Amino acid sequence: MTILKALKSRKAMLILFPVLFISLLIVVGILLQQRIRTMFHTYVEQEVAMDIDMLANRLDARFGAELMGMENLIRVKGTDSWESLLAADDAEGMGIKRMGVLAHRGRAIVGDSLKVSEWDGIRQSFQGYPAISYAHGKGLLLTVPIYYGANIRYVLYRHYTEEELAKEFDIDCFDGAGRVMLVLSGGSVPMSSGEWSEADHSYIGRMERGGILRQLRAKLYNAPSAALYDQNENVVFMADMKRMDGQVIGFVPASALDGGLIAVMRLVIWVFSMLVLLFIVGTAYLFTRERRVMESDQASRAKSTFLAHMSHEIRTPLNAIIGMNEMILRETQEKNVRIYANRAHEAGQALLGIVNDILDLSKIEAGKMDFIEADFRLTEVLQRVYTLMQLRAAKKDLALLIKVDPTLPTVLYSDATRLQQIMVNLLTNAIKYTPQGSVTLSVRRCAPGNVPEQVTVPADHPIVLIVEVRDTGIGIKPEDVKRLFGEFVRVDTRRNRNIEGTGLGLALTQRFIQRMGGIITVRSTYGEGSTFTAWLPMCQHTEEQIGEFDVQKAVAVAEVQHTPIVAPDAHILVVDDNEMNRFVAQSLLKETQARVKLADSGRACLDCLRQAHYDLILLDDMMPELSGTETLAVIRREHLAEGTPIVVLTANAINGAREKYLAQGFDDYLAKPIKMEELTVLLRRQLPQAVQAVPEAAPAPAEPAAQAAGVEELPAEPAAETVTPAEPAAETASPVAADAEPTAAESGIDTALGLMYAGGSDELRRTMLQMFVQMQPEKAAKIAAAYAAADWQNYAIEVHALKSTSLSIGGRTLSAQAKALEMAAKAARDAATPENEREAALAELHAGHEPLLSAYAALAGEARRLLTE
């Protein structure tokens, strides 16, 4: 019974397939015929436009020759005697008739008097220009000025009646099938050899009303001539005449031009029949091949989804473990506990590296890998790379060398995180497979003439960085080099069976490099060592050079600068309109034991300064009512903070922002979200007398948890002291619900990034997540209200705050969206913005506003989910 059903099904398929195939052929044939007709019509329109352009040029040149002949006649004959100038035998010899000379107001010296009001050309020639003018029913007038010395006293004219014009300039257009009309400012006159009937004139009128002529005039903005098929199968054409300041218009029946279409259609039918055979043969092959490809893609997507999910599920608790272990290292003084914690830290970092590699690979395969470009200092990247790799190399008694081209710029523009990851991956791989000797990292500039063709060089301030890692390790066999960059690939496994690794490092490195527009190559001698070379295109925004770079000295200086400090006698004022930003700054300053006071506006800041003295002020710039820059101006004018460093606290971490704020009077610059290391360096620089180094393994001060809101001072003053009462929470609901499902925009949170901005404290990170979730409805409502009112000033302020708060919890994608809309809002509100740029900015705002709110809600939902784990 089952076999019978299968046979019936197979027979039904055999009957159904030819029917579907024939139906498909009919549809394809109709579509192909329409496509060929469209292509043919386009070709005909182009050819007609070219012919009419040449016709218009000839006609224009003919009238130009007439004017030149008149000017020559004046020079040859002179102007002593008008009778001599216009003598019948001489005039006929020059081929010119019906001429005359006019004085001002059209009074005839010789010939007929003419009205200046009817002929614009007379007035133009008295101003010194040869001219051609037309008056409906009266004909065409050619005029040239007659000079007496430097003055114009008379005008020589040549007059064509409309009958003479059609006869003298008869145009045989498309073998007599076409109709041509000369359109000038004074009217129009038929010019073709065929007679213009009432139907022809009526047809041109219909084309004017139907919009065909309007379409042709629009095309003349970019081309001297144009032609279009109309609904009646005529081809209408138009061309400019520059000298005459007019146009040639007309039409030709399409039947006079479509002769080649029949031959083309016959050829198409023959070719189409041959394609049918190829289609029958190829269908079975393509069907089988496509099915296999789909199965392979589904398996790949399933693998990527599984890896991403599992990596995320593993990394979430792992980050908490690493964060708690970091707190043990900070607070414990017991030697054995520190040894155990250090070993746990190393193991955790190794496991986190493997999980991150798998997650990065799945992101790349899904097309969701983010590259965040910004200005960065190359020396800082090299310091971090050396710090990460030096201990690993020392454990194997390997020399780790770093060589840097002294002519490299100090600041580059690219993704510093990916650059660091590329260097770390290459060095990790080299150290693994080098039992003795050295590993050398070289960073230098590539000469413009030596850049490989595969490298995509940016157009603006380009520089190609060569990153080279050379080792004295075991080398690679020639047959293994080709598969070296494959996923989960480990070469020479028998020899390297004791070496740990997933086989993802080089695969990810190549993907990162290619995503940045660069390439990577490898040279290796088996048993002697390998050299990996990456060409990375970037931008440079400064000509300042690194100079001689001693990485060990630089790392030592950096370690001193980033050593935790305490400043118990320092009074610090933090001013920010965003509650979450105030809380983060207060929490990061907690370990310094400084007395911190918070203010939520520029006016609250001024009130604080009028009541007390502070040793340091961290002042946000983008605030409503009174910005940080405006607040600074009041402080300076009223001498409220004499001798107190005022540091701008801003998320405008773009090229030139630091210099701009320093020029406005700020003493220093700190980017948001705040990094603990940068905050430490700032305090050491601005409070040299107040800060004290924290003794090694000193326990953190036992302070109560910081409040999430309000304005208070720690630890001297009570936490409840308020400078400016916080605004009540908005009662209106957010346009996008806080628990809305994530949209197509990526809603993932980079936990490692959030932990970094939380100073390594998982407790602080979770508090920041909770505040982000609580603030989302109110902040989203403010953004929506500013958008609805087209209040781009406050819109820029609100998305500016969102840019830093989302990044501080690890929301890279939402931060990038907010940054783009902030720049657009600033351009839209600025009166100096050119109109075209303003329109582009408004278009970006309208297109990106709803996706921003959706992504905001999705990120809050993801944060809420993380809090429940």
mmCIF file with all atom_site columns, C-alpha atoms in Angstrom, residues 145-281:
data_model
loop_
_atom_site.group_PDB
_atom_site.id
_atom_site.type_symbol
_atom_site.label_atom_id
_atom_site.label_alt_id
_atom_site.label_comp_id
_atom_site.label_asym_id
_atom_site.label_entity_id
_atom_site.label_seq_id
_atom_site.pdbx_PDB_ins_code
_atom_site.Cartn_x
_atom_site.Cartn_y
_atom_site.Cartn_z
_atom_site.occupancy
_atom_site.B_iso_or_equiv
_atom_site.pdbx_formal_charge
_atom_site.auth_seq_id
_atom_site.auth_comp_id
_atom_site.auth_asym_id
_atom_site.auth_atom_id
_atom_site.pdbx_PDB_model_num
ATOM 1   C CA . PRO A 1 145 ? 25.949 96.175  -32.882 1.00 0.00 ? 145 PRO A CA 1
ATOM 2   C CA . ILE A 1 146 ? 27.648 98.836  -35.059 1.00 0.00 ? 146 ILE A CA 1
ATOM 3   C CA . TYR A 1 147 ? 30.424 100.662 -33.222 1.00 0.00 ? 147 TYR A CA 1
ATOM 4   C CA . TYR A 1 148 ? 31.706 104.187 -33.692 1.00 0.00 ? 148 TYR A CA 1
ATOM 5   C CA . GLY A 1 149 ? 34.920 104.090 -31.720 1.00 0.00 ? 149 GLY A CA 1
ATOM 6   C CA . ALA A 1 150 ? 34.055 102.658 -28.314 1.00 0.00 ? 150 ALA A CA 1
ATOM 7   C CA . ASN A 1 151 ? 30.357 103.567 -28.550 1.00 0.00 ? 151 ASN A CA 1
ATOM 8   C CA . ILE A 1 152 ? 27.406 101.747 -30.120 1.00 0.00 ? 152 ILE A CA 1
ATOM 9   C CA . ARG A 1 153 ? 25.229 104.036 -32.232 1.00 0.00 ? 153 ARG A CA 1
ATOM 10  C CA . TYR A 1 154 ? 23.395 101.677 -34.552 1.00 0.00 ? 154 TYR A CA 1
ATOM 11  C CA . VAL A 1 155 ? 22.290 98.103  -34.937 1.00 0.00 ? 155 VAL A CA 1
ATOM 12  C CA . LEU A 1 156 ? 22.423 96.082  -38.161 1.00 0.00 ? 156 LEU A CA 1
ATOM 13  C CA . TYR A 1 157 ? 19.545 93.607  -38.486 1.00 0.00 ? 157 TYR A CA 1
ATOM 14  C CA . ARG A 1 158 ? 18.518 90.758  -40.739 1.00 0.00 ? 158 ARG A CA 1
ATOM 15  C CA . HIS A 1 159 ? 14.823 89.824  -40.737 1.00 0.00 ? 159 HIS A CA 1
ATOM 16  C CA . TYR A 1 160 ? 13.289 86.443  -41.665 1.00 0.00 ? 160 TYR A CA 1
ATOM 17  C CA . THR A 1 161 ? 9.523  86.114  -41.883 1.00 0.00 ? 161 THR A CA 1
ATOM 18  C CA . GLU A 1 162 ? 8.091  82.819  -40.681 1.00 0.00 ? 162 GLU A CA 1
ATOM 19  C CA . GLU A 1 163 ? 7.604  81.718  -44.299 1.00 0.00 ? 163 GLU A CA 1
ATOM 20  C CA . GLU A 1 164 ? 11.210 82.600  -45.159 1.00 0.00 ? 164 GLU A CA 1
ATOM 21  C CA . LEU A 1 165 ? 12.435 80.916  -41.991 1.00 0.00 ? 165 LEU A CA 1
ATOM 22  C CA . ALA A 1 166 ? 10.711 77.598  -42.791 1.00 0.00 ? 166 ALA A CA 1
ATOM 23  C CA . LYS A 1 167 ? 11.980 77.762  -46.367 1.00 0.00 ? 167 LYS A CA 1
ATOM 24  C CA . GLU A 1 168 ? 15.558 78.798  -45.663 1.00 0.00 ? 168 GLU A CA 1
ATOM 25  C CA . PHE A 1 169 ? 16.052 76.393  -42.737 1.00 0.00 ? 169 PHE A CA 1
ATOM 26  C CA . ASP A 1 170 ? 13.966 73.428  -43.914 1.00 0.00 ? 170 ASP A CA 1
ATOM 27  C CA . ILE A 1 171 ? 14.848 70.300  -41.879 1.00 0.00 ? 171 ILE A CA 1
ATOM 28  C CA . ASP A 1 172 ? 14.404 66.796  -43.280 1.00 0.00 ? 172 ASP A CA 1
ATOM 29  C CA . CYS A 1 173 ? 13.960 64.823  -40.057 1.00 0.00 ? 173 CYS A CA 1
ATOM 30  C CA . PHE A 1 174 ? 14.048 60.996  -40.014 1.00 0.00 ? 174 PHE A CA 1
ATOM 31  C CA . ASP A 1 175 ? 13.422 60.676  -43.780 1.00 0.00 ? 175 ASP A CA 1
ATOM 32  C CA . GLY A 1 176 ? 10.501 63.054  -43.629 1.00 0.00 ? 176 GLY A CA 1
ATOM 33  C CA . ALA A 1 177 ? 8.645  61.066  -40.933 1.00 0.00 ? 177 ALA A CA 1
ATOM 34  C CA . GLY A 1 178 ? 9.547  63.421  -38.119 1.00 0.00 ? 178 GLY A CA 1
ATOM 35  C CA . ARG A 1 179 ? 8.128  66.768  -37.169 1.00 0.00 ? 179 ARG A CA 1
ATOM 36  C CA . VAL A 1 180 ? 10.443 69.501  -35.843 1.00 0.00 ? 180 VAL A CA 1
ATOM 37  C CA . MET A 1 181 ? 9.496  72.794  -34.207 1.00 0.00 ? 181 MET A CA 1
ATOM 38  C CA . LEU A 1 182 ? 11.759 75.633  -33.102 1.00 0.00 ? 182 LEU A CA 1
ATOM 39  C CA . VAL A 1 183 ? 10.649 76.990  -29.686 1.00 0.00 ? 183 VAL A CA 1
ATOM 40  C CA . LEU A 1 184 ? 11.958 80.424  -28.727 1.00 0.00 ? 184 LEU A CA 1
ATOM 41  C CA . SER A 1 185 ? 10.993 82.912  -26.050 1.00 0.00 ? 185 SER A CA 1
ATOM 42  C CA . GLY A 1 186 ? 8.657  84.722  -28.447 1.00 0.00 ? 186 GLY A CA 1
ATOM 43  C CA . GLY A 1 187 ? 6.838  81.629  -29.679 1.00 0.00 ? 187 GLY A CA 1
ATOM 44  C CA . SER A 1 188 ? 7.323  78.551  -31.834 1.00 0.00 ? 188 SER A CA 1
ATOM 45  C CA . VAL A 1 189 ? 7.608  77.903  -35.568 1.00 0.00 ? 189 VAL A CA 1
ATOM 46  C CA . PRO A 1 190 ? 7.510  74.583  -37.496 1.00 0.00 ? 190 PRO A CA 1
ATOM 47  C CA . MET A 1 191 ? 10.810 73.785  -39.234 1.00 0.00 ? 191 MET A CA 1
ATOM 48  C CA . SER A 1 192 ? 10.406 70.266  -40.738 1.00 0.00 ? 192 SER A CA 1
ATOM 49  C CA . SER A 1 193 ? 9.850  69.535  -44.422 1.00 0.00 ? 193 SER A CA 1
ATOM 50  C CA . GLY A 1 194 ? 6.557  67.771  -43.729 1.00 0.00 ? 194 GLY A CA 1
ATOM 51  C CA . GLU A 1 195 ? 3.540  69.960  -43.102 1.00 0.00 ? 195 GLU A CA 1
ATOM 52  C CA . TRP A 1 196 ? 2.392  70.434  -39.556 1.00 0.00 ? 196 TRP A CA 1
ATOM 53  C CA . SER A 1 197 ? -1.277 69.521  -39.386 1.00 0.00 ? 197 SER A CA 1
ATOM 54  C CA . GLU A 1 198 ? -3.764 70.517  -36.742 1.00 0.00 ? 198 GLU A CA 1
ATOM 55  C CA . ALA A 1 199 ? -3.436 66.984  -35.349 1.00 0.00 ? 199 ALA A CA 1
ATOM 56  C CA . ASP A 1 200 ? 0.345  67.463  -34.975 1.00 0.00 ? 200 ASP A CA 1
ATOM 57  C CA . HIS A 1 201 ? -0.113 70.723  -33.092 1.00 0.00 ? 201 HIS A CA 1
ATOM 58  C CA . SER A 1 202 ? -2.808 69.097  -30.938 1.00 0.00 ? 202 SER A CA 1
ATOM 59  C CA . TYR A 1 203 ? -0.452 66.176  -30.208 1.00 0.00 ? 203 TYR A CA 1
ATOM 60  C CA . ILE A 1 204 ? 2.295  68.522  -28.936 1.00 0.00 ? 204 ILE A CA 1
ATOM 61  C CA . GLY A 1 205 ? -0.303 70.206  -26.722 1.00 0.00 ? 205 GLY A CA 1
ATOM 62  C CA . ARG A 1 206 ? -1.311 66.838  -25.255 1.00 0.00 ? 206 ARG A CA 1
ATOM 63  C CA . MET A 1 207 ? 2.333  66.019  -24.578 1.00 0.00 ? 207 MET A CA 1
ATOM 64  C CA . GLU A 1 208 ? 2.677  69.321  -22.723 1.00 0.00 ? 208 GLU A CA 1
ATOM 65  C CA . ARG A 1 209 ? -0.385 68.635  -20.607 1.00 0.00 ? 209 ARG A CA 1
ATOM 66  C CA . GLY A 1 210 ? 0.526  64.976  -20.094 1.00 0.00 ? 210 GLY A CA 1
ATOM 67  C CA . GLY A 1 211 ? 3.916  65.816  -18.639 1.00 0.00 ? 211 GLY A CA 1
ATOM 68  C CA . ILE A 1 212 ? 6.107  64.264  -21.370 1.00 0.00 ? 212 ILE A CA 1
ATOM 69  C CA . LEU A 1 213 ? 7.645  67.612  -22.305 1.00 0.00 ? 213 LEU A CA 1
ATOM 70  C CA . ARG A 1 214 ? 8.160  68.386  -18.618 1.00 0.00 ? 214 ARG A CA 1
ATOM 71  C CA . GLN A 1 215 ? 10.088 65.124  -18.244 1.00 0.00 ? 215 GLN A CA 1
ATOM 72  C CA . LEU A 1 216 ? 12.222 66.011  -21.263 1.00 0.00 ? 216 LEU A CA 1
ATOM 73  C CA . ARG A 1 217 ? 13.011 69.464  -19.857 1.00 0.00 ? 217 ARG A CA 1
ATOM 74  C CA . ALA A 1 218 ? 14.058 67.816  -16.581 1.00 0.00 ? 218 ALA A CA 1
ATOM 75  C CA . LYS A 1 219 ? 16.476 65.572  -18.504 1.00 0.00 ? 219 LYS A CA 1
ATOM 76  C CA . LEU A 1 220 ? 17.990 68.647  -20.175 1.00 0.00 ? 220 LEU A CA 1
ATOM 77  C CA . TYR A 1 221 ? 19.455 69.698  -16.830 1.00 0.00 ? 221 TYR A CA 1
ATOM 78  C CA . ASN A 1 222 ? 22.011 66.900  -17.234 1.00 0.00 ? 222 ASN A CA 1
ATOM 79  C CA . ALA A 1 223 ? 22.206 66.439  -21.026 1.00 0.00 ? 223 ALA A CA 1
ATOM 80  C CA . PRO A 1 224 ? 21.934 68.673  -24.114 1.00 0.00 ? 224 PRO A CA 1
ATOM 81  C CA . SER A 1 225 ? 19.178 66.499  -25.631 1.00 0.00 ? 225 SER A CA 1
ATOM 82  C CA . ALA A 1 226 ? 16.634 63.858  -24.631 1.00 0.00 ? 226 ALA A CA 1
ATOM 83  C CA . ALA A 1 227 ? 13.975 61.571  -26.119 1.00 0.00 ? 227 ALA A CA 1
ATOM 84  C CA . LEU A 1 228 ? 11.090 59.518  -24.639 1.00 0.00 ? 228 LEU A CA 1
ATOM 85  C CA . TYR A 1 229 ? 8.493  57.018  -25.863 1.00 0.00 ? 229 TYR A CA 1
ATOM 86  C CA . ASP A 1 230 ? 4.960  58.186  -25.170 1.00 0.00 ? 230 ASP A CA 1
ATOM 87  C CA . GLN A 1 231 ? 1.838  56.116  -24.660 1.00 0.00 ? 231 GLN A CA 1
ATOM 88  C CA . ASN A 1 232 ? 0.890  56.476  -28.368 1.00 0.00 ? 232 ASN A CA 1
ATOM 89  C CA . GLU A 1 233 ? 4.082  54.795  -29.578 1.00 0.00 ? 233 GLU A CA 1
ATOM 90  C CA . ASN A 1 234 ? 5.671  58.010  -30.780 1.00 0.00 ? 234 ASN A CA 1
ATOM 91  C CA . VAL A 1 235 ? 9.129  59.141  -29.772 1.00 0.00 ? 235 VAL A CA 1
ATOM 92  C CA . VAL A 1 236 ? 9.106  62.746  -28.522 1.00 0.00 ? 236 VAL A CA 1
ATOM 93  C CA . PHE A 1 237 ? 12.401 64.615  -28.500 1.00 0.00 ? 237 PHE A CA 1
ATOM 94  C CA . MET A 1 238 ? 13.873 67.907  -27.307 1.00 0.00 ? 238 MET A CA 1
ATOM 95  C CA . ALA A 1 239 ? 17.304 69.590  -27.569 1.00 0.00 ? 239 ALA A CA 1
ATOM 96  C CA . ASP A 1 240 ? 18.822 72.865  -26.370 1.00 0.00 ? 240 ASP A CA 1
ATOM 97  C CA . MET A 1 241 ? 20.101 75.626  -28.694 1.00 0.00 ? 241 MET A CA 1
ATOM 98  C CA . LYS A 1 242 ? 22.534 77.672  -26.653 1.00 0.00 ? 242 LYS A CA 1
ATOM 99  C CA . ARG A 1 243 ? 23.184 80.541  -29.086 1.00 0.00 ? 243 ARG A CA 1
ATOM 100 C CA . MET A 1 244 ? 19.518 81.088  -29.828 1.00 0.00 ? 244 MET A CA 1
ATOM 101 C CA . ASP A 1 245 ? 18.406 80.532  -26.216 1.00 0.00 ? 245 ASP A CA 1
ATOM 102 C CA . GLY A 1 246 ? 15.724 78.158  -27.424 1.00 0.00 ? 246 GLY A CA 1
ATOM 103 C CA . GLN A 1 247 ? 14.861 74.536  -27.975 1.00 0.00 ? 247 GLN A CA 1
ATOM 104 C CA . VAL A 1 248 ? 14.145 72.118  -30.776 1.00 0.00 ? 248 VAL A CA 1
ATOM 105 C CA . ILE A 1 249 ? 11.167 69.877  -30.038 1.00 0.00 ? 249 ILE A CA 1
ATOM 106 C CA . GLY A 1 250 ? 9.258  67.370  -32.095 1.00 0.00 ? 250 GLY A CA 1
ATOM 107 C CA . PHE A 1 251 ? 8.291  63.759  -32.516 1.00 0.00 ? 251 PHE A CA 1
ATOM 108 C CA . VAL A 1 252 ? 8.715  60.813  -34.867 1.00 0.00 ? 252 VAL A CA 1
ATOM 109 C CA . PRO A 1 253 ? 6.449  57.739  -35.134 1.00 0.00 ? 253 PRO A CA 1
ATOM 110 C CA . ALA A 1 254 ? 7.963  54.741  -33.366 1.00 0.00 ? 254 ALA A CA 1
ATOM 111 C CA . SER A 1 255 ? 7.075  52.585  -36.396 1.00 0.00 ? 255 SER A CA 1
ATOM 112 C CA . ALA A 1 256 ? 9.758  54.437  -38.368 1.00 0.00 ? 256 ALA A CA 1
ATOM 113 C CA . LEU A 1 257 ? 12.387 53.369  -35.809 1.00 0.00 ? 257 LEU A CA 1
ATOM 114 C CA . ASP A 1 258 ? 11.366 49.869  -34.653 1.00 0.00 ? 258 ASP A CA 1
ATOM 115 C CA . GLY A 1 259 ? 12.468 47.969  -37.757 1.00 0.00 ? 259 GLY A CA 1
ATOM 116 C CA . GLY A 1 260 ? 15.311 46.261  -35.911 1.00 0.00 ? 260 GLY A CA 1
ATOM 117 C CA . LEU A 1 261 ? 13.062 45.090  -33.076 1.00 0.00 ? 261 LEU A CA 1
ATOM 118 C CA . ILE A 1 262 ? 11.520 42.276  -35.161 1.00 0.00 ? 262 ILE A CA 1
ATOM 119 C CA . ALA A 1 263 ? 14.947 40.855  -36.045 1.00 0.00 ? 263 ALA A CA 1
ATOM 120 C CA . VAL A 1 264 ? 16.009 41.055  -32.420 1.00 0.00 ? 264 VAL A CA 1
ATOM 121 C CA . MET A 1 265 ? 12.856 39.254  -31.242 1.00 0.00 ? 265 MET A CA 1
ATOM 122 C CA . ARG A 1 266 ? 13.463 36.405  -33.711 1.00 0.00 ? 266 ARG A CA 1
ATOM 123 C CA . LEU A 1 267 ? 16.977 36.020  -32.383 1.00 0.00 ? 267 LEU A CA 1
ATOM 124 C CA . VAL A 1 268 ? 15.663 36.027  -28.834 1.00 0.00 ? 268 VAL A CA 1
ATOM 125 C CA . ILE A 1 269 ? 13.138 33.270  -29.598 1.00 0.00 ? 269 ILE A CA 1
ATOM 126 C CA . TRP A 1 270 ? 15.899 31.088  -31.021 1.00 0.00 ? 270 TRP A CA 1
ATOM 127 C CA . VAL A 1 271 ? 18.167 31.745  -28.050 1.00 0.00 ? 271 VAL A CA 1
ATOM 128 C CA . PHE A 1 272 ? 15.280 31.185  -25.641 1.00 0.00 ? 272 PHE A CA 1
ATOM 129 C CA . SER A 1 273 ? 14.587 27.780  -27.154 1.00 0.00 ? 273 SER A CA 1
ATOM 130 C CA . MET A 1 274 ? 18.199 26.794  -26.606 1.00 0.00 ? 274 MET A CA 1
ATOM 131 C CA . LEU A 1 275 ? 17.972 27.994  -23.035 1.00 0.00 ? 275 LEU A CA 1
ATOM 132 C CA . VAL A 1 276 ? 14.999 25.692  -22.452 1.00 0.00 ? 276 VAL A CA 1
ATOM 133 C CA . LEU A 1 277 ? 17.217 22.700  -23.099 1.00 0.00 ? 277 LEU A CA 1
ATOM 134 C CA . LEU A 1 278 ? 19.885 24.037  -20.777 1.00 0.00 ? 278 LEU A CA 1
ATOM 135 C CA . PHE A 1 279 ? 17.208 24.697  -18.170 1.00 0.00 ? 279 PHE A CA 1
ATOM 136 C CA . ILE A 1 280 ? 15.954 21.126  -18.276 1.00 0.00 ? 280 ILE A CA 1
ATOM 137 C CA . VAL A 1 281 ? 19.453 19.727  -17.926 1.00 0.00 ? 281 VAL A CA 1
#
